[in-house]
Tab-separated table of C-alpha atoms in Angstrom:
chain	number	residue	atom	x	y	z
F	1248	UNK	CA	9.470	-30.083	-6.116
F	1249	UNK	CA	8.421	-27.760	-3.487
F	1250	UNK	CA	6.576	-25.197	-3.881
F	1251	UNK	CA	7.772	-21.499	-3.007
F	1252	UNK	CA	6.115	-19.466	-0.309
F	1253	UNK	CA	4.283	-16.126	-1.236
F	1254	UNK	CA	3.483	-13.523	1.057
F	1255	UNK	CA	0.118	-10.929	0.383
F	1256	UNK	CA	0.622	-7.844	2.007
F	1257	UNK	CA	-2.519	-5.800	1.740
F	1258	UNK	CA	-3.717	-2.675	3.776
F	1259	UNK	CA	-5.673	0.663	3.246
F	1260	UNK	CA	-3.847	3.687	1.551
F	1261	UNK	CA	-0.909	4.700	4.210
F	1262	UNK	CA	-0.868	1.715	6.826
F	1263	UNK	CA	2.165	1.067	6.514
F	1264	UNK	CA	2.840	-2.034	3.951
F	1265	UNK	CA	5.944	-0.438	2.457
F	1266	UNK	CA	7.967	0.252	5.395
F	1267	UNK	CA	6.570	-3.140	6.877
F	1268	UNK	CA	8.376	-5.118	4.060
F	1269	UNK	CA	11.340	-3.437	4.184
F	1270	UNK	CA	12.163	-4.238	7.505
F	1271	UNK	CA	11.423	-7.658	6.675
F	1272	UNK	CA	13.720	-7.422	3.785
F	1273	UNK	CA	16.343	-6.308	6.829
F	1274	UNK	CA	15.720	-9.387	8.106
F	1275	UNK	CA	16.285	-12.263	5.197
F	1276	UNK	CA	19.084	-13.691	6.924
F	1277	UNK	CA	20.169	-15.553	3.327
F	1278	UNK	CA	16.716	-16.405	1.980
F	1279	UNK	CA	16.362	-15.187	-1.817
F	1280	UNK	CA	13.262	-13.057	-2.115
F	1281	UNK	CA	11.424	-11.716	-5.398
F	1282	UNK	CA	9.130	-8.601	-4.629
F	1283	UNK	CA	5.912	-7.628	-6.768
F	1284	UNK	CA	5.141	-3.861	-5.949
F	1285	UNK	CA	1.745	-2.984	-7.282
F	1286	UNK	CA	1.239	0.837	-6.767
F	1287	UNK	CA	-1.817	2.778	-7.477
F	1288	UNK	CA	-0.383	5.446	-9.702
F	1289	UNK	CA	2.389	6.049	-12.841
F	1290	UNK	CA	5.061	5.980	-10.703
F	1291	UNK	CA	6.720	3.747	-8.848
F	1292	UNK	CA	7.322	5.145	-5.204
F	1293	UNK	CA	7.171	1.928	-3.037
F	1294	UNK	CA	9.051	0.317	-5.381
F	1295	UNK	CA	12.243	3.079	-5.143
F	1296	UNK	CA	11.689	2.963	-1.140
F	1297	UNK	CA	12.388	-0.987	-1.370
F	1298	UNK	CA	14.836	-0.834	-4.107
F	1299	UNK	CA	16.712	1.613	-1.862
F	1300	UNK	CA	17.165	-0.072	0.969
F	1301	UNK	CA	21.020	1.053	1.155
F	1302	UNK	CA	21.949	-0.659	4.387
F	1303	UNK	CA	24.596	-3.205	5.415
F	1304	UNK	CA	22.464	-6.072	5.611
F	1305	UNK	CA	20.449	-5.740	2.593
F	1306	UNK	CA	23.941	-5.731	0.552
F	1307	UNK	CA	24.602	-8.798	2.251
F	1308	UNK	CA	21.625	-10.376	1.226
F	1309	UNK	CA	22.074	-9.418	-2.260
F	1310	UNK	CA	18.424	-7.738	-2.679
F	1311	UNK	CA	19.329	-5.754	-6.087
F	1312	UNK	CA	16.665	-3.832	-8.423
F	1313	UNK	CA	16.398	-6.963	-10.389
F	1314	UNK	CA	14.744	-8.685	-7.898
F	1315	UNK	CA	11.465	-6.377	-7.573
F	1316	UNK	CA	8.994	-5.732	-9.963
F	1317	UNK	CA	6.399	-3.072	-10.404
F	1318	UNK	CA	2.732	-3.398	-11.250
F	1319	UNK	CA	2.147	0.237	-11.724
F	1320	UNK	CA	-0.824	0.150	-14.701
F	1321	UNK	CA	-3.515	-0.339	-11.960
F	1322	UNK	CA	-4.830	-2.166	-9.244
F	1323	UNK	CA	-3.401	-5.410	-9.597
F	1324	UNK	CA	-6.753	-7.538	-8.516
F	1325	UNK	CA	-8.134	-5.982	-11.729
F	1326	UNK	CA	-5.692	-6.845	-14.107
F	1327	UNK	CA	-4.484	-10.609	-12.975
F	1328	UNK	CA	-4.752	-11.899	-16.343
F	1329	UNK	CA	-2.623	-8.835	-18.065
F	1330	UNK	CA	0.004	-8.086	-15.548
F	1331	UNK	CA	-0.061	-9.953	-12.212
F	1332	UNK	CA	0.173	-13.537	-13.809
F	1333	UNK	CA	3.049	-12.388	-16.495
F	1334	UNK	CA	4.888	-11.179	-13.663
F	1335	UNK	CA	4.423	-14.292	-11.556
F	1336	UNK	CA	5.401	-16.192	-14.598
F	1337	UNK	CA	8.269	-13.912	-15.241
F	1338	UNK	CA	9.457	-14.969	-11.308
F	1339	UNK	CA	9.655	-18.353	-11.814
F	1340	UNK	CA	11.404	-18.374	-14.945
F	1341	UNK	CA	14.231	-16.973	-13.311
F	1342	UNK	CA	17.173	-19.378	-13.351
F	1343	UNK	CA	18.265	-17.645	-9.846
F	1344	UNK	CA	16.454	-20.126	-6.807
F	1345	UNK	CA	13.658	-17.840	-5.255
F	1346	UNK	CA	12.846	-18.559	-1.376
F	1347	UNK	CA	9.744	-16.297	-1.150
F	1348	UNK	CA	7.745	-14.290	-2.978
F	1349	UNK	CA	6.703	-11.040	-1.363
F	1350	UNK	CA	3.238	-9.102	-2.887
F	1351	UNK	CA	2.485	-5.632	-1.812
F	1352	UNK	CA	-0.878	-4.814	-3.226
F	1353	UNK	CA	-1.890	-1.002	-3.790
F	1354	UNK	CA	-3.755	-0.244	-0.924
F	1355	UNK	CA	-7.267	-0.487	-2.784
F	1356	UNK	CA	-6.414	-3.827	-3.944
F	1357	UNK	CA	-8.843	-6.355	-3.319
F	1358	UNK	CA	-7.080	-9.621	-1.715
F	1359	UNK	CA	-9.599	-12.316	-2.501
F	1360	UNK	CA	-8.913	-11.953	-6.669
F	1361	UNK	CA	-5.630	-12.185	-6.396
F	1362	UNK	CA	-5.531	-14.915	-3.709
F	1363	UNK	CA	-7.759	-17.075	-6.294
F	1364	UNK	CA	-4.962	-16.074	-9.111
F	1365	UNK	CA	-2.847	-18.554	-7.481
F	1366	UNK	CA	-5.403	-21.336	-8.487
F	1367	UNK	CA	-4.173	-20.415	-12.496
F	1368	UNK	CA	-2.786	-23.554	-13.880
F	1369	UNK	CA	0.270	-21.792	-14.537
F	1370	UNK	CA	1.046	-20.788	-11.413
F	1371	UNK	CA	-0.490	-23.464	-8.859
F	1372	UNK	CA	1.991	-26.443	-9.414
F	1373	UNK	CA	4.869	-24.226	-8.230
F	1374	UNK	CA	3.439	-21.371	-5.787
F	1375	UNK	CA	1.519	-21.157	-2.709
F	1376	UNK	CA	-0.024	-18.587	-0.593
F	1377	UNK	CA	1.484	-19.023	2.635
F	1378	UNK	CA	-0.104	-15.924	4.367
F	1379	UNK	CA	-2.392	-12.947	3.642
F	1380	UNK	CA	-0.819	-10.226	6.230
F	1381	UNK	CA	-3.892	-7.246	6.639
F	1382	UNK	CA	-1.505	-4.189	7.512
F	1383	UNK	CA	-3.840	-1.727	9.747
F	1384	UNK	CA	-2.736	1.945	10.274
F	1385	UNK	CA	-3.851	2.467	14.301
F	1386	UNK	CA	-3.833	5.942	14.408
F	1387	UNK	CA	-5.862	6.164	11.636
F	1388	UNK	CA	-8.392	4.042	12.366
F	1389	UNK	CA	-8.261	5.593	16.291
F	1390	UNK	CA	-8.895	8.962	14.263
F	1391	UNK	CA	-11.961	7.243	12.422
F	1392	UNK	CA	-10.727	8.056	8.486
F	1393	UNK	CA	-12.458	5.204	7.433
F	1394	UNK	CA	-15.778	6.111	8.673
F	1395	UNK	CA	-16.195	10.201	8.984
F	1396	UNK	CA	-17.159	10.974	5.391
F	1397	UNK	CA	-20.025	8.544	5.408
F	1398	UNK	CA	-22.489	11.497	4.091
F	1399	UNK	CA	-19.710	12.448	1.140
F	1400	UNK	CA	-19.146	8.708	-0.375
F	1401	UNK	CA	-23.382	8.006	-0.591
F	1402	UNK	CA	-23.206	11.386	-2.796
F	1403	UNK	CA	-20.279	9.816	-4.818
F	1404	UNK	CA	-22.657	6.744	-4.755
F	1405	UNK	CA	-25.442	7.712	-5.742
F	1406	UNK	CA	-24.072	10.030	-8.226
F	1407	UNK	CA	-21.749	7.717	-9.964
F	1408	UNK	CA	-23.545	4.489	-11.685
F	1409	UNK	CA	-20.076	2.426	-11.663
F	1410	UNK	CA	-20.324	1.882	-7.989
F	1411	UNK	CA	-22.250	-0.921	-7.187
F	1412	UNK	CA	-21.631	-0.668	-3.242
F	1413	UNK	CA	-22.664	1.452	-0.527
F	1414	UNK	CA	-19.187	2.480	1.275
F	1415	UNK	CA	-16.164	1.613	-1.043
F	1416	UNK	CA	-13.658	2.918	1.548
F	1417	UNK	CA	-15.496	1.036	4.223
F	1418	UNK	CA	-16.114	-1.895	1.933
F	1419	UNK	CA	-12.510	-2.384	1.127
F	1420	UNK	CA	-11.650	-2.351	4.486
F	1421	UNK	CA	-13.560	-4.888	5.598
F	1422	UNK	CA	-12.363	-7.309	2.570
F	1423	UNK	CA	-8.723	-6.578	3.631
F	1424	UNK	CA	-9.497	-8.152	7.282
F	1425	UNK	CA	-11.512	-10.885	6.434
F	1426	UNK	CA	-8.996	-12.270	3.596
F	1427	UNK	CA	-6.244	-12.017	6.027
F	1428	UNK	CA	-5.038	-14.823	8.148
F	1429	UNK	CA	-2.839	-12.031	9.991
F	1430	UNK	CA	-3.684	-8.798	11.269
F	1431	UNK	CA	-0.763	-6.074	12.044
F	1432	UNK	CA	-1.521	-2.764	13.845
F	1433	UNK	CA	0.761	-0.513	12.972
F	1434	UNK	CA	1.666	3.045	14.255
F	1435	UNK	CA	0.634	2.003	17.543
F	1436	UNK	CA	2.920	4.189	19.043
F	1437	UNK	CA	0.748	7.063	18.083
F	1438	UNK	CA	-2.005	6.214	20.595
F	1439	UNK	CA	-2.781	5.430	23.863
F	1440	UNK	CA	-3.957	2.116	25.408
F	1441	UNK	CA	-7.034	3.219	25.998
F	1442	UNK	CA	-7.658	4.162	21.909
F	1443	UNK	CA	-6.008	0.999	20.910
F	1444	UNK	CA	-8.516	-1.237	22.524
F	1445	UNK	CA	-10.897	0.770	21.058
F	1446	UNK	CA	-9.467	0.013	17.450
F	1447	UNK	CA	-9.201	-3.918	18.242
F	1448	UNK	CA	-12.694	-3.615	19.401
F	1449	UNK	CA	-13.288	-1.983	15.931
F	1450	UNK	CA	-11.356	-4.613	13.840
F	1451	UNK	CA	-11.827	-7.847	15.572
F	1452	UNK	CA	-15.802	-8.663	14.251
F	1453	UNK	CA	-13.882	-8.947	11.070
F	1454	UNK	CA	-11.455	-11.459	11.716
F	1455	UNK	CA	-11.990	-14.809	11.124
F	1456	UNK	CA	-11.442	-17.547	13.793
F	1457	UNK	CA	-8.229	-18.236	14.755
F	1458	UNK	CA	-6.471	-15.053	13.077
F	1459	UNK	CA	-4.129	-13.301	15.321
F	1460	UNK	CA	-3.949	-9.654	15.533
F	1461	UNK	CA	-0.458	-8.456	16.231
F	1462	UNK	CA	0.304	-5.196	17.553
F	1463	UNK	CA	3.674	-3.990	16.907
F	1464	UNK	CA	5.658	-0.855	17.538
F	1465	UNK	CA	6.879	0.751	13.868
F	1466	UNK	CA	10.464	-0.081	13.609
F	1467	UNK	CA	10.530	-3.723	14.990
F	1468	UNK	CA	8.885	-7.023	13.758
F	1469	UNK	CA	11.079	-10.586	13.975
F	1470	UNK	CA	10.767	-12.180	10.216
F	1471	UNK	CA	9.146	-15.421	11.707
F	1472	UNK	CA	6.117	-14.125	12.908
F	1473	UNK	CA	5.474	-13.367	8.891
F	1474	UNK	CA	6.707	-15.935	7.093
F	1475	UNK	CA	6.144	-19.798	7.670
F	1476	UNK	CA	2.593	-19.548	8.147
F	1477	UNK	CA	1.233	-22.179	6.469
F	1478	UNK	CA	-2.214	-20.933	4.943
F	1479	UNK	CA	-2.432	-22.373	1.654
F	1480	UNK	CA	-4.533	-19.410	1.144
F	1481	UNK	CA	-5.518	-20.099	-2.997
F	1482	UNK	CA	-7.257	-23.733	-1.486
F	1483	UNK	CA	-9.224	-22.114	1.399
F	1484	UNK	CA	-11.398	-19.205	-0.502
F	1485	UNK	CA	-14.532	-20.320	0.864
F	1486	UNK	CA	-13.426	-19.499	4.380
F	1487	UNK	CA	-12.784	-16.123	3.213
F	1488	UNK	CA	-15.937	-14.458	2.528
F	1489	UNK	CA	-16.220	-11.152	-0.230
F	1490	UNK	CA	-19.080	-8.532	-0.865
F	1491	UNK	CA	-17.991	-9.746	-4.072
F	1492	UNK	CA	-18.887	-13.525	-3.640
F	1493	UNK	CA	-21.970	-13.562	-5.665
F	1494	UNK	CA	-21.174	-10.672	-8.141
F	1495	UNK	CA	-19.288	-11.014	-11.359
F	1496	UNK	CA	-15.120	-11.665	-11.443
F	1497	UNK	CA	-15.078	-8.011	-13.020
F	1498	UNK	CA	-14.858	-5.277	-10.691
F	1499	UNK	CA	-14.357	-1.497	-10.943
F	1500	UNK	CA	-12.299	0.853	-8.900
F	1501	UNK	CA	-13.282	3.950	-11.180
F	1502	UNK	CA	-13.941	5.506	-7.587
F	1503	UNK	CA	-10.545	6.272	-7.387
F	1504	UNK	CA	-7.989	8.276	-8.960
F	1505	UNK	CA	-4.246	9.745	-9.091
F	1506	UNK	CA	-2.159	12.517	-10.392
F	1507	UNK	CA	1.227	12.720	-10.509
F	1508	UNK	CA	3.010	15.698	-10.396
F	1509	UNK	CA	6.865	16.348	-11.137
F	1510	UNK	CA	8.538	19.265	-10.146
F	1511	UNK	CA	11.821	20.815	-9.414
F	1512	UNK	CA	13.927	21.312	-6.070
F	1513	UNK	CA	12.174	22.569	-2.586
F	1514	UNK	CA	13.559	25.395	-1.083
F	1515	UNK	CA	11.264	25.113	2.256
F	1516	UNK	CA	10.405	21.986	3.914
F	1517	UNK	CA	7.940	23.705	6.374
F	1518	UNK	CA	6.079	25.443	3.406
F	1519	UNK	CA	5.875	22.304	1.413
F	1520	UNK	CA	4.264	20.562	4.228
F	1521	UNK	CA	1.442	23.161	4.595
F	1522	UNK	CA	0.898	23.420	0.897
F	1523	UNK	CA	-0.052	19.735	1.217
F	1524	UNK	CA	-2.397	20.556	3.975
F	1525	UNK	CA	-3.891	22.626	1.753
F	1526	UNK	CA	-4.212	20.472	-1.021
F	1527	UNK	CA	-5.889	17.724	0.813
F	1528	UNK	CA	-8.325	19.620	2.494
F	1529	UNK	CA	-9.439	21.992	-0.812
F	1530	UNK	CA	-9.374	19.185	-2.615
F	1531	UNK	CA	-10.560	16.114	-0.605
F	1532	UNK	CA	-7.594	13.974	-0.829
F	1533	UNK	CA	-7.334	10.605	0.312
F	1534	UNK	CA	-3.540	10.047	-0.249
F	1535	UNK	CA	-0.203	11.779	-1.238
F	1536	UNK	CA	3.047	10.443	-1.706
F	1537	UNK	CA	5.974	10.955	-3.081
F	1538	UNK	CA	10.036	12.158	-3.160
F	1539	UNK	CA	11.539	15.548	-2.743
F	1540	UNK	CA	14.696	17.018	-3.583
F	1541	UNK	CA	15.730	20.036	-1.160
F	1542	UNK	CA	17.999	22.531	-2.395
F	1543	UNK	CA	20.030	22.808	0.991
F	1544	UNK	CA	19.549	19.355	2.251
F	1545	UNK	CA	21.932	16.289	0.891
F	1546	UNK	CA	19.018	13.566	1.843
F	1547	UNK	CA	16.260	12.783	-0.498
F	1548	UNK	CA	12.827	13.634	1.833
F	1549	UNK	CA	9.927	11.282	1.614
F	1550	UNK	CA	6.507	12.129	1.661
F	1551	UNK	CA	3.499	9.931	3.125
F	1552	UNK	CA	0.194	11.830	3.828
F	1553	UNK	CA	-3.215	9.798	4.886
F	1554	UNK	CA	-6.012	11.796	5.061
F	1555	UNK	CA	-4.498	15.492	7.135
F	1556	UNK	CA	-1.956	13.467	8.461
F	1557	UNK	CA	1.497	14.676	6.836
F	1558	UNK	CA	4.730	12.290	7.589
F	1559	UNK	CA	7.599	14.335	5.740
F	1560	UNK	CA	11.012	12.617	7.001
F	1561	UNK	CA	14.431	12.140	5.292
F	1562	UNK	CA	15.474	9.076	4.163
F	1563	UNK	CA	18.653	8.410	5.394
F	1564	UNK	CA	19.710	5.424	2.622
F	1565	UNK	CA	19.579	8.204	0.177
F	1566	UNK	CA	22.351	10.885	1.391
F	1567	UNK	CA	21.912	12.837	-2.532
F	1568	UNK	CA	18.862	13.131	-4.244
F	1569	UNK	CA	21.007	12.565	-7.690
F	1570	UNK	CA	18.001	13.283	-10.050
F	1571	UNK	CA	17.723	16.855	-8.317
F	1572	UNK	CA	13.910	16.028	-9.160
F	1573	UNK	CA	10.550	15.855	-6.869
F	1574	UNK	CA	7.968	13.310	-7.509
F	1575	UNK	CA	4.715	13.455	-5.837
F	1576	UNK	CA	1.734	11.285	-6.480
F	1577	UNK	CA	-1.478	12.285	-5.419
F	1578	UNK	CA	-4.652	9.916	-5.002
F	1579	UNK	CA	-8.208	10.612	-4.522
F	1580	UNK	CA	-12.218	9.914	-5.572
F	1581	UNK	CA	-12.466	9.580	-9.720
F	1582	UNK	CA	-14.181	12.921	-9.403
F	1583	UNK	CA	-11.118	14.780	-8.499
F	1584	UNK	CA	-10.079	18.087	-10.689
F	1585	UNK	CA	-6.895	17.152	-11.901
F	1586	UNK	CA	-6.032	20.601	-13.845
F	1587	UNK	CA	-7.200	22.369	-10.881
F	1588	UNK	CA	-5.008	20.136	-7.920
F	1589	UNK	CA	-1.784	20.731	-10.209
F	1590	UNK	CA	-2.601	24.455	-10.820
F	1591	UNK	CA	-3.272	25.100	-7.270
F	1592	UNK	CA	-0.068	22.843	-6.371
F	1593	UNK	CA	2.515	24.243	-8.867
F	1594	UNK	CA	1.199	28.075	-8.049
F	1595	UNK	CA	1.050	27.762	-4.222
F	1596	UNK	CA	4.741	26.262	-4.294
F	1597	UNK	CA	6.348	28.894	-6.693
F	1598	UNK	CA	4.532	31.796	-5.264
């Protein structure tokens, strides 16, 4: 029997992974695909922004709740054994035929783990690794996020005995290019030509031979130029080198953190949005995400913040916001103040 085709999707907080796969999910053109969501947080927001997908051709393709599940109890390279590999298992038990297998890791998921997962005797006879896809924010990079708080992570460093490497931001980065056998820049549209060769300059020392980087606008990308290619990833880890090559399996992420806060209806998009500002900058925030419910505005409004850069849109598949409730998740370095980010949240937006 053949085996079915799985698709990595990995990228730093914000790049884009989410939105990515959706549009591919647009695009199945009657292939079956299962989804694994891993988020970094308690609640599940790329999972609802998949599961959500509300237009015509997703109904046609029958892409229903029951075909995604969520990893939500951490980053799913450091708990394969506990809840990647049930969920795989859980896939291929189905008795519906599965074309693909789409994997969206949390974006400080390291790919080579879970690439080697695939080896688990459970999984191998029936599942391959047909591509690790690197999802790279270009704007972000353009606006150097990944390496302007050099002097703030060696403090973390050298104050925190669990990390065992220099730059974890940095670090992760570079694992997430060399694992991948394609690179996507995305949010291209948000720089000039001039900065974009500048961030392929950037990237490309990381690639290895013969992967393509693929710049692409944000709302187009055919399905073919993600699926079908061929990797075989799981039989070709020594080609894909890892800080983590001669270190133990066991890795920690206690560098990171996230809060989730649930609140009530917005009255003010505008004084949401610089609330968040706020937040990130008081607090040193690397990520915020999340849902809001308006109380003069049908449409459900999505939240996506890297770094100071706020994205607060409304999502059009959702014309009610049913719940009438506003979920925000917010991530940052394991020494955040939790107490302190939701007091200063929950005052600022009430006052």
């Amino acid at each position: 029997m053949a085996k079915i085709n799985a698709t990595i999707f990995t990228g730093f907080l914000g790049a884009g992974k989410t939105s990515l796969i959706r549009l591919l999910a647009n695009q199945a053109h009657g292939k079956k695909f299962a989804f694994l969501i891993n988020e970094f947080g308690d609640l599940g927001i790329d999972g609802q922004l998949l599961s959500g997908c509300g237009q015509d051709d997703c109904d046609d393709n029958n892409i229903s709740d029951d075909d995604i599940i969520e990893l939500a109890n951490g980053c799913i390279c450091c708990t394969v054994a506990d809840d990647f590999l049930p969920a795989m298992e859980k896939i291929l038990a189905r008795d519906q035929q599965i074309d693909h297998i789409i994997i969206e890791t949390s974006g400080l998921a390291l790919p080579k783990p879970l690439v080697k997962a695939f080896n688990w005797p459970s999984i191998k006879p029936y599942v391959t690794v047909d591509g690790v896809i690197s999802v790279v924010d270009a704007a972000a990079i353009n606006d150097g996020l990944l390496t302007n708080e050099r002097e703030k992570i060696e403090q973390m460093r050298l104050a925190d005995d669990a990390i065992d490497h220099e730059t974890p931001i940095e670090e992760l980065f570079e694992e997430q290019l060399q694992c991948a056998d394609l690179v996507i820049l995305r949010k291209t549209d948000m720089i000039d030509a001039n900065a974009l060769e500048h961030v392929k300059q950037q990237i490309s020392p990381y690639l290895r031979a013969g992967v393509q980087l693929m710049v692409k606008p944000t709302t187009t990308l055919p399905i073919d130029a993600l699926l079908g290619i061929g990797a075989g990833a799981e039989d070709d880890l020594q080609a894909r080198p890892s800080h983590h090559d001669d270190a133990d399996e066991a890795h920690d992420h206690d560098d990171f953190t996230s809060l989730s806060i649930k609140f009530g209806m917005v009255e003010n998009p505008e004084k949401l949005q610089k609330i968040l500002q706020k937040i990130i900058v008081n607090h040193q925030l690397l990520r915020i995400k999340g849902f809001i419910a308006y109380q003069h505005i049908t449409q459900r409004g999505v939240v996506q913040a890297v770094g100071q850069r706020i994205n607060c849109y409304f999502d059009d598949d959702f014309a009610e916001n049913a719940t009438k409730e506003s979920i925000l998740v917010f991530i940052g370095t394991h020494d955040i103040d939790e107490a302190r980010i939701r007091e200063d949240f929950l005052t600022q937006l009430t006052s």
